[in-house]
mmCIF file of C-alpha atoms in Angstrom:
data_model
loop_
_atom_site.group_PDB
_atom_site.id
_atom_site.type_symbol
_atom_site.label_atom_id
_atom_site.label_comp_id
_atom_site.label_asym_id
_atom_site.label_seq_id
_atom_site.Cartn_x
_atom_site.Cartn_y
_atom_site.Cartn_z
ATOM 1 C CA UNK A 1 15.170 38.674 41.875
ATOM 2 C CA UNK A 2 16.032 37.829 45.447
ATOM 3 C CA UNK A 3 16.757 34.052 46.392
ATOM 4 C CA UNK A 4 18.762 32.003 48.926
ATOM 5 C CA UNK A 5 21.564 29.734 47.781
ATOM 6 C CA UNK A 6 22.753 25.882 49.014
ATOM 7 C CA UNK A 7 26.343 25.202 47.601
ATOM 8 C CA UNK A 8 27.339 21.731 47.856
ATOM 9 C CA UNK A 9 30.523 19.492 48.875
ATOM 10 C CA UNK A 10 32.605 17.895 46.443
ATOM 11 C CA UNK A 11 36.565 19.047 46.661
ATOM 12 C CA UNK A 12 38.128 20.285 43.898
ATOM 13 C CA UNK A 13 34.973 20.281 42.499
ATOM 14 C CA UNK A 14 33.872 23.442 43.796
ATOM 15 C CA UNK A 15 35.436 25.998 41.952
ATOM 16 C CA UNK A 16 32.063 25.255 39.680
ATOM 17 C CA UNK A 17 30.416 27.431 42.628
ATOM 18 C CA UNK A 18 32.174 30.213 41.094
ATOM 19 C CA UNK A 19 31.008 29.800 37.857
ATOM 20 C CA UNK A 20 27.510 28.758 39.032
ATOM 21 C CA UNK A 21 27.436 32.195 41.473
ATOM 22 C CA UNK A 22 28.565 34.468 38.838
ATOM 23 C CA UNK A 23 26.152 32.527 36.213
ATOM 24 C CA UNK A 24 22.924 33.888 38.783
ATOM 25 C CA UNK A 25 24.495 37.129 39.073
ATOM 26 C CA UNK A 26 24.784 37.921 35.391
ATOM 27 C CA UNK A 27 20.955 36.820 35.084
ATOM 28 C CA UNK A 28 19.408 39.518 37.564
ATOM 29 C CA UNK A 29 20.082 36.739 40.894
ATOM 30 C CA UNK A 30 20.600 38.494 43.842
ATOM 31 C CA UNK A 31 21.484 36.173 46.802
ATOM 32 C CA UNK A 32 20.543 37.476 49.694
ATOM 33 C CA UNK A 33 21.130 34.141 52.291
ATOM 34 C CA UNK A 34 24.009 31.744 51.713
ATOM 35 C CA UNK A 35 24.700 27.872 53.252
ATOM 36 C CA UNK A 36 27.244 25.570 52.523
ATOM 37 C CA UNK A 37 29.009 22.375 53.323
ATOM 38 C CA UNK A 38 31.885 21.471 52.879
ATOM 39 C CA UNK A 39 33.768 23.215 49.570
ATOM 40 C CA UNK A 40 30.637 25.056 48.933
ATOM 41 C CA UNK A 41 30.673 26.274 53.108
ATOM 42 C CA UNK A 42 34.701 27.517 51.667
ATOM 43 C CA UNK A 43 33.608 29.021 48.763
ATOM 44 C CA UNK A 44 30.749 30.412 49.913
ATOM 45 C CA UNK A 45 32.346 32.267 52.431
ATOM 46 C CA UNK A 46 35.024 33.526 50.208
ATOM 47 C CA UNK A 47 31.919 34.781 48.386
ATOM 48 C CA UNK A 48 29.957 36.557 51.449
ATOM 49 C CA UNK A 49 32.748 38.519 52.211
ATOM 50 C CA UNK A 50 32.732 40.582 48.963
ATOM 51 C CA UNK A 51 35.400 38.334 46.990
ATOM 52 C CA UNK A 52 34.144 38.412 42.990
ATOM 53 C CA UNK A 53 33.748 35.250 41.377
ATOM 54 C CA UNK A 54 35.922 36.457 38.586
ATOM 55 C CA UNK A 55 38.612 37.479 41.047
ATOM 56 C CA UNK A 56 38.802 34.257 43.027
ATOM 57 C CA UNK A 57 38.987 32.447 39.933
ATOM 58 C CA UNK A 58 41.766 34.374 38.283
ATOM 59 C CA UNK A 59 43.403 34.035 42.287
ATOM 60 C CA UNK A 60 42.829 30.522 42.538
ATOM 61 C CA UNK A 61 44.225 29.991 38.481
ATOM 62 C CA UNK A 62 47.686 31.118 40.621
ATOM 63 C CA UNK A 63 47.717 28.915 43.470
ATOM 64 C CA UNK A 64 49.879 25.783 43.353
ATOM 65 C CA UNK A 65 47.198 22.940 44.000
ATOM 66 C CA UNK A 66 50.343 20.462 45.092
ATOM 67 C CA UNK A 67 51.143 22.542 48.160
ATOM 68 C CA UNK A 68 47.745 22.962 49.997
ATOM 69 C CA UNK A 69 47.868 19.814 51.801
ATOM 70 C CA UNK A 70 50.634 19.404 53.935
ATOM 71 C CA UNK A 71 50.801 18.896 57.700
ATOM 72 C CA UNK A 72 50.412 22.244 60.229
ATOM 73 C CA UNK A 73 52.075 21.613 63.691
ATOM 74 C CA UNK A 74 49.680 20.620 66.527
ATOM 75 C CA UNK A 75 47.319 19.129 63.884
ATOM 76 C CA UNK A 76 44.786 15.929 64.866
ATOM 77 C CA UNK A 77 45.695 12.801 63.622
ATOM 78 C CA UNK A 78 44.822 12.742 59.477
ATOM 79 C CA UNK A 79 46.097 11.184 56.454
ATOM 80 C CA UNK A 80 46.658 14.496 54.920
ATOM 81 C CA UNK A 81 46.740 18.017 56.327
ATOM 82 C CA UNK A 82 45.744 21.336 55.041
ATOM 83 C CA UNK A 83 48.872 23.746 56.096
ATOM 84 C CA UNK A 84 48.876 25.249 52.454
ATOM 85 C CA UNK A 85 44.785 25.895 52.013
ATOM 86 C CA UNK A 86 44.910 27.607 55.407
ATOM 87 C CA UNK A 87 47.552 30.117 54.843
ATOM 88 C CA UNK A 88 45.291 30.937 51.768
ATOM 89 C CA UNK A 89 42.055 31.397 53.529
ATOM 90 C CA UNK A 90 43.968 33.260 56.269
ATOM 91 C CA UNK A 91 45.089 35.620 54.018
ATOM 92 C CA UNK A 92 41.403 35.776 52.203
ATOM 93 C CA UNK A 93 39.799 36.060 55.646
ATOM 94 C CA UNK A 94 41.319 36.764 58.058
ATOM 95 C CA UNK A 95 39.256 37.757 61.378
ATOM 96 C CA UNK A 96 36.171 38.376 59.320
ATOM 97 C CA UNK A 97 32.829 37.270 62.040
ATOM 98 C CA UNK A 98 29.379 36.165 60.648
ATOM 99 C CA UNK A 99 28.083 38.816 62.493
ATOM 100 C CA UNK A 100 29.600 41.527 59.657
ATOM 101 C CA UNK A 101 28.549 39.972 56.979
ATOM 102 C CA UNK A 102 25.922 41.562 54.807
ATOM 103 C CA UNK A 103 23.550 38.709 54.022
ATOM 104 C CA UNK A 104 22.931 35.777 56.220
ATOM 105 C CA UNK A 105 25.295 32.990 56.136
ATOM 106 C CA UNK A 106 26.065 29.484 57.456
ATOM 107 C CA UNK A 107 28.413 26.495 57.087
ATOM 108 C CA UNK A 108 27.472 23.158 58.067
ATOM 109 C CA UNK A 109 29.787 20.453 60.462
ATOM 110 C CA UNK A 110 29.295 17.026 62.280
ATOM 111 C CA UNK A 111 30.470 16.781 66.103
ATOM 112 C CA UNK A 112 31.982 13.241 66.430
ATOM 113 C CA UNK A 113 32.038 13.040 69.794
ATOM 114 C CA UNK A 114 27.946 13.867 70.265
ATOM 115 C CA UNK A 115 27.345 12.788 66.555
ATOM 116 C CA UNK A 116 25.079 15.591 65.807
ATOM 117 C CA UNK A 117 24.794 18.062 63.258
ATOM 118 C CA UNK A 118 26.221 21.566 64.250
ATOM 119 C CA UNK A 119 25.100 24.331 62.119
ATOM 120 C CA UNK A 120 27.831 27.591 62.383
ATOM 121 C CA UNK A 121 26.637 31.120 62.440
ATOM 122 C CA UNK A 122 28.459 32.552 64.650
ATOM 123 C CA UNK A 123 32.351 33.781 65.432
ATOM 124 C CA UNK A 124 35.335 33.579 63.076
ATOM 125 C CA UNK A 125 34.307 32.847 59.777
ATOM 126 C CA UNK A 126 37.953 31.336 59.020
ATOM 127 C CA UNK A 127 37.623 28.828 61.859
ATOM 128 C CA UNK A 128 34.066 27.800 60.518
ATOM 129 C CA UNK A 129 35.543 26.654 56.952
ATOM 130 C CA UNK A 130 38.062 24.680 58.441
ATOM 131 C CA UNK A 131 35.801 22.653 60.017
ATOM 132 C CA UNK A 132 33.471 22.164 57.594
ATOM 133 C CA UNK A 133 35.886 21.093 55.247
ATOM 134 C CA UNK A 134 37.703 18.318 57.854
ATOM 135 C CA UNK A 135 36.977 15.554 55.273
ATOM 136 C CA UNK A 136 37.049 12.548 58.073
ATOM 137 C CA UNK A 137 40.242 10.821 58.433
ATOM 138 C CA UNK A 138 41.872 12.619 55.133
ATOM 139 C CA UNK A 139 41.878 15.963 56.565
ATOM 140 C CA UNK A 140 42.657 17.166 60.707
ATOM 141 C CA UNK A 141 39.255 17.489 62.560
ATOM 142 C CA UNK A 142 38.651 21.017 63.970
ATOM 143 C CA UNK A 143 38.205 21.281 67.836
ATOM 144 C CA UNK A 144 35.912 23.550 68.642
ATOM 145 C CA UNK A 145 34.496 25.624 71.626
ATOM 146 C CA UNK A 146 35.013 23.359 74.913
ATOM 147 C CA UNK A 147 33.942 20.106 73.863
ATOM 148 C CA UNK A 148 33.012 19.784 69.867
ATOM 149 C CA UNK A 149 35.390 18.089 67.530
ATOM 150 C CA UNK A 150 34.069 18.710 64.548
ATOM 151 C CA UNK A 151 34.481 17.144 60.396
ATOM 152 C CA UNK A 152 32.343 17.440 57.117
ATOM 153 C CA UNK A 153 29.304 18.784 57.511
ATOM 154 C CA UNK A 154 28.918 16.753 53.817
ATOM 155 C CA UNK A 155 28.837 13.114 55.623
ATOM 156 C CA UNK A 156 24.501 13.917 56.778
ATOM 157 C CA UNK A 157 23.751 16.438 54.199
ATOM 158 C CA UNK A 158 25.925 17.274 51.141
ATOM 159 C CA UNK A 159 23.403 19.992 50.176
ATOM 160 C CA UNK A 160 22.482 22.491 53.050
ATOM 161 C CA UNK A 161 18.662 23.571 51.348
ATOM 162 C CA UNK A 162 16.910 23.203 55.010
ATOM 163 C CA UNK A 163 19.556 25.593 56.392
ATOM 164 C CA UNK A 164 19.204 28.176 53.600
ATOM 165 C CA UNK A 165 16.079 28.284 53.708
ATOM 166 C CA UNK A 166 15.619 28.622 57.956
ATOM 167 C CA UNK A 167 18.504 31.714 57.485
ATOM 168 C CA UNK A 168 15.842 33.205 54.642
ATOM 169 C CA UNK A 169 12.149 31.536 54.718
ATOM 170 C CA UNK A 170 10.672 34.189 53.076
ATOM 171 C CA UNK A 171 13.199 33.444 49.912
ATOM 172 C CA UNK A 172 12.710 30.866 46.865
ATOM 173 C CA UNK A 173 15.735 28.555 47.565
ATOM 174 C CA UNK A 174 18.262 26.899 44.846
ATOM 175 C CA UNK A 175 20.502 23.750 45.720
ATOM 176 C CA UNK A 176 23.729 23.544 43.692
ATOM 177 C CA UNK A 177 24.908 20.010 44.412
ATOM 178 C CA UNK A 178 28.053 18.844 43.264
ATOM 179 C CA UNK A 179 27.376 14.554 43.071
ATOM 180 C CA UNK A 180 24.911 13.841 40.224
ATOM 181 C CA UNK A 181 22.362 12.298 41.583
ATOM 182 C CA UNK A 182 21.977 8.577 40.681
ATOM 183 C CA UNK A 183 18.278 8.936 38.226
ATOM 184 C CA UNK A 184 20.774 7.082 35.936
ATOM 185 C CA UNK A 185 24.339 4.874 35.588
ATOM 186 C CA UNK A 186 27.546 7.591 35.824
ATOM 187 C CA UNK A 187 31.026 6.669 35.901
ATOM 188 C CA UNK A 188 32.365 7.137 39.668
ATOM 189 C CA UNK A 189 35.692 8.460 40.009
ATOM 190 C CA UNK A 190 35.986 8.786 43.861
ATOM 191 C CA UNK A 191 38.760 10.685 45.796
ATOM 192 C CA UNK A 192 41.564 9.564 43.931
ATOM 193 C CA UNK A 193 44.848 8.554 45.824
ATOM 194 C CA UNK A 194 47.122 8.662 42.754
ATOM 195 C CA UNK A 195 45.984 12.048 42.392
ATOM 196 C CA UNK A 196 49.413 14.096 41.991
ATOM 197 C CA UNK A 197 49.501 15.596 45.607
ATOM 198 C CA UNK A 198 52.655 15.224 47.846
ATOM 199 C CA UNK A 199 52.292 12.089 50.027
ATOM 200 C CA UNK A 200 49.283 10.665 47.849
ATOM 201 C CA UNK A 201 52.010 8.568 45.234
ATOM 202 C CA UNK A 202 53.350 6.594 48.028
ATOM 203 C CA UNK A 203 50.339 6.071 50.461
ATOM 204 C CA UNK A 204 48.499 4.749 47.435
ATOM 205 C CA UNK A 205 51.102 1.677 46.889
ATOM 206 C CA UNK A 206 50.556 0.730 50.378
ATOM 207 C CA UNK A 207 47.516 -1.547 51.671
ATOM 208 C CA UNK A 208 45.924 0.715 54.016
ATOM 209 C CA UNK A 209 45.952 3.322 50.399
ATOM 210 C CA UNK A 210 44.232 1.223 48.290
ATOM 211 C CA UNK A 211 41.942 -0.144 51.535
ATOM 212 C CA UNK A 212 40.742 3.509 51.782
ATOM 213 C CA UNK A 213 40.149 4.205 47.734
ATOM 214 C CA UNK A 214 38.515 1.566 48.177
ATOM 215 C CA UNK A 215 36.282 3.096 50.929
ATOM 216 C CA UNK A 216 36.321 6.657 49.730
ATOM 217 C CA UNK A 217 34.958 5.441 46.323
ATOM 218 C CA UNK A 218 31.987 3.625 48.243
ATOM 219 C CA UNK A 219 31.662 6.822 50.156
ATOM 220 C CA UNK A 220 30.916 9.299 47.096
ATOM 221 C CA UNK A 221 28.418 6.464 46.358
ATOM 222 C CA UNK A 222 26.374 6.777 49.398
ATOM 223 C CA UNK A 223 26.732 10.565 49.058
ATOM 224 C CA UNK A 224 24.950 10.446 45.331
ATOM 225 C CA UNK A 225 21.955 8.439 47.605
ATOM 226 C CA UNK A 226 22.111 10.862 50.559
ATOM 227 C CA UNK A 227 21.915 13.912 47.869
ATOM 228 C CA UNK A 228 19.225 12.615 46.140
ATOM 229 C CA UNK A 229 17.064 11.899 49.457
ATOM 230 C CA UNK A 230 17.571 15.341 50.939
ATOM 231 C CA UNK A 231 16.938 17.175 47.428
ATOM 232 C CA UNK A 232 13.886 15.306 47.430
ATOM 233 C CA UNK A 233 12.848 15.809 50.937
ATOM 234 C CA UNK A 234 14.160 19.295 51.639
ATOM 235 C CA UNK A 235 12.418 20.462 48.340
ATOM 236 C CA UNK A 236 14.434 23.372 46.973
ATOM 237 C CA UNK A 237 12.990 25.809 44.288
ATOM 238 C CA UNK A 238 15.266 25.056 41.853
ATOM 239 C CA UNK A 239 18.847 22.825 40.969
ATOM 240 C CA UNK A 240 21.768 24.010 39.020
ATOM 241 C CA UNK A 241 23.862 20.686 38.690
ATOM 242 C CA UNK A 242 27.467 21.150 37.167
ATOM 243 C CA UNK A 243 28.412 18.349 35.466
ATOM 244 C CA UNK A 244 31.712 17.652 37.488
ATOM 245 C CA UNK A 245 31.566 13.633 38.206
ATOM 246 C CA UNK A 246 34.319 13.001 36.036
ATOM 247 C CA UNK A 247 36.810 15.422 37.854
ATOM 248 C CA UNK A 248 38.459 13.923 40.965
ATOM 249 C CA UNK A 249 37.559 15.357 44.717
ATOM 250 C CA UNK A 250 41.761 15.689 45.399
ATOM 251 C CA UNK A 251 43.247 16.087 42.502
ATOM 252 C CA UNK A 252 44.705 18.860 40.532
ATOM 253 C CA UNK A 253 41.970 20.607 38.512
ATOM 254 C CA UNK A 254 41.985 23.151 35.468
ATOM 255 C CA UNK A 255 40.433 26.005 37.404
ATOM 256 C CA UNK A 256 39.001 27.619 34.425
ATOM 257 C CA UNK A 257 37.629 24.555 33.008
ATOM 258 C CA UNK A 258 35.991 23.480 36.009
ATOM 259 C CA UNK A 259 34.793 27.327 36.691
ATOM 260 C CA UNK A 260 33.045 27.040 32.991
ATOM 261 C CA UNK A 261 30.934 24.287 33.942
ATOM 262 C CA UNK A 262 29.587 26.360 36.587
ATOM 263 C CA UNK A 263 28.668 28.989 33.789
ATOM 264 C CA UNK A 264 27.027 26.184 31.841
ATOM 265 C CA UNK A 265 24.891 24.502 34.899
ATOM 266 C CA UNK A 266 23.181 28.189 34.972
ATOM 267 C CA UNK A 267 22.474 28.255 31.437
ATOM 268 C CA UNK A 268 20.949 24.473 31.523
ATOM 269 C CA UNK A 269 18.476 25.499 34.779
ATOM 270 C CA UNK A 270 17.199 28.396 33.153
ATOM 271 C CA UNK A 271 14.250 26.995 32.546
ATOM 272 C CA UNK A 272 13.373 26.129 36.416
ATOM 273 C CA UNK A 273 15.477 29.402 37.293
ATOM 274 C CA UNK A 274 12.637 30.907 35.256
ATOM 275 C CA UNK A 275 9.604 29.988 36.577
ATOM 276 C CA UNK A 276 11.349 30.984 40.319
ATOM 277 C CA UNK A 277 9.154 34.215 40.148
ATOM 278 C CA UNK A 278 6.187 31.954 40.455
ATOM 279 C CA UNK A 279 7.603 30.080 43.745
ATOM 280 C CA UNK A 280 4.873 32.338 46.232
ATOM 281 C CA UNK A 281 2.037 29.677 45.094
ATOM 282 C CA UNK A 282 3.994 26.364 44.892
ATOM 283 C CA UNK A 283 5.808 27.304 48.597
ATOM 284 C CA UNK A 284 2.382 27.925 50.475
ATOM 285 C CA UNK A 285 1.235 24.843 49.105
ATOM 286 C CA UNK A 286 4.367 23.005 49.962
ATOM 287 C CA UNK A 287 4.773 24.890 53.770
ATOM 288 C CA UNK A 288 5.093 21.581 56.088
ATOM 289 C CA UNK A 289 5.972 21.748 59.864
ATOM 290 C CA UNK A 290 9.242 19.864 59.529
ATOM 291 C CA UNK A 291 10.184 23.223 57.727
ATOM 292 C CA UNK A 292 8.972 25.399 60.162
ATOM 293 C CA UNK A 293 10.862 23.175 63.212
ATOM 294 C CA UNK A 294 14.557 23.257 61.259
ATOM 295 C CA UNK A 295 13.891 26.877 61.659
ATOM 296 C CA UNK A 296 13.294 26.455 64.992
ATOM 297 C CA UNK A 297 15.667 24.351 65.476
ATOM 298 C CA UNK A 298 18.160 26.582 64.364
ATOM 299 C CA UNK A 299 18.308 28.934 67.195
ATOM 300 C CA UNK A 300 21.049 28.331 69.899
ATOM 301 C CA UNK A 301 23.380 26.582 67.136
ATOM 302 C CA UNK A 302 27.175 27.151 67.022
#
């Protein structure tokens, strides 16, 4: 069966997308239209350009997680930088263009200087993920043609279902969010700073370190509200929620652990992954014009 995926932000988190991806794929899931922010706009591009699931996780099982983050030359100002995850994603991607790809796919941003949304579709697929995964103020923001400096397309919508589902309108849509959404009480474990990444030990014994755990953990708290108001107004088909709260955005992560939960989110949802082939009835009835403007809306972006 044919359907259009959101992937969700979340850090470290997303290596469930892996999981989750090759979850629909064993099942008979073809996607044929892919959006992400954020970690899911990374891994889904990683994805889109032919990468298994199975082979990024066994890749990503290798990678030292305590030397992605360090400072690039000619970087914006940032707590952290990201010298280590680049030379990665260069090597994974190098000049690939959304225009080659073989389904339709998009990463989502935020332009601080016009403070709109900026949906990508277009040019260097490499420069694309490093924008939309410019966590604001922890990571470099990414300039961007003449005038766009651009972050985290999470901070207005941590689950891209209205850009899926412009990219492929005739498709039955699923949202994989990583931030539970708050129906009921979950322990919050924000972006720790004592995670054990160079620079983190000794920025989180000074005041400005514990000022911004402080704010980060507030900040995964307003993104568990925003992801439950855009789920609920951008309607998708169905959810696969990993259960990931409990894992921190920056820290160090057992990649095959984490990839497992992905595995188990599909096997949870198959009920509403089910009753997908029924979707025709329930998405004429559910057609509104705020759907049919996003799509719109989408022409001319980035």
């Amino acid at each position: 069966m044919d359907i259009a995926v959101a992937l969700g932000g979340g850090g470290a988190r997303g290596i469930a997308h892996l999981g989750v991806f090759q979850g629909l794929q064993e099942r008979g899931y073809r996607v044929r239209a892919l959006a992400g922010t954020s970690i899911g706009g990374l891994i889904g591009a990683l994805l889109v350009c032919g990468y298994a699931p199975e082979d990024l996780r066994s890749r990503f099982c290798k990678l030292d997680q305590r030397k992605l983050f360090g400072q690039r030359r000619g970087d914006l100002p940032s707590l952290l930088g990201i010298a280590g995850l680049a030379a990665v994603l260069a090597d994974l991607l190098g000049d690939r263009q959304f225009e080659d790809l073989p389904i339709p796919f998009a990463v989502t941003a935020v332009d601080i200087r016009s403070n709109q949304a900026v949906i990508l579709k277009k040019g260097r697929i490499f420069d694309a993920v490093l924008a939309t995964i410019a966590i604001p103020g922890i990571f470099p923001p990414r300039p961007w043609a003449t005038n766009r400096l651009l972050v985290d397309g999470g901070m207005i919508d941590p689950v891209p279902v209205d850009v899926v589902s412009a990219l492929a309108p005739g498709l039955p849509t699923v949202a994989v969010p990583l931030a539970a959404v708050p129906d009921e009480p979950v322990e919050l474990h924000g972006m720790s700073l004592l995670a054990p990444i160079p620079g983190i030990d000794f920025i989180s014994r000074l005041r400005m370190g514990q000022a911004l755990q402080t704010f980060l953990t507030a900040w995964e708290t307003s993104t568990r509200l925003l992801t439950q108001m855009r789920l609920e107004n951008d309607r998708p088909d169905a959810i696969v929620l990993p259960l990931v709260d409990d894992i921190h955005i920056l820290g160090e992560i057992d990649v095959n652990d984490v990839h497992e939960r992905g595995l188990q989110a599909v096997a949870r949802a198959e009920g509403s992954l089910a009753r997908l082939s029924n979707w025709r009835t329930r998405f004429a009835k559910a057609l509104r014009l705020d759907r049919i403007s996003v799509r719109k809306s989408l022409d001319g972006f980035e």
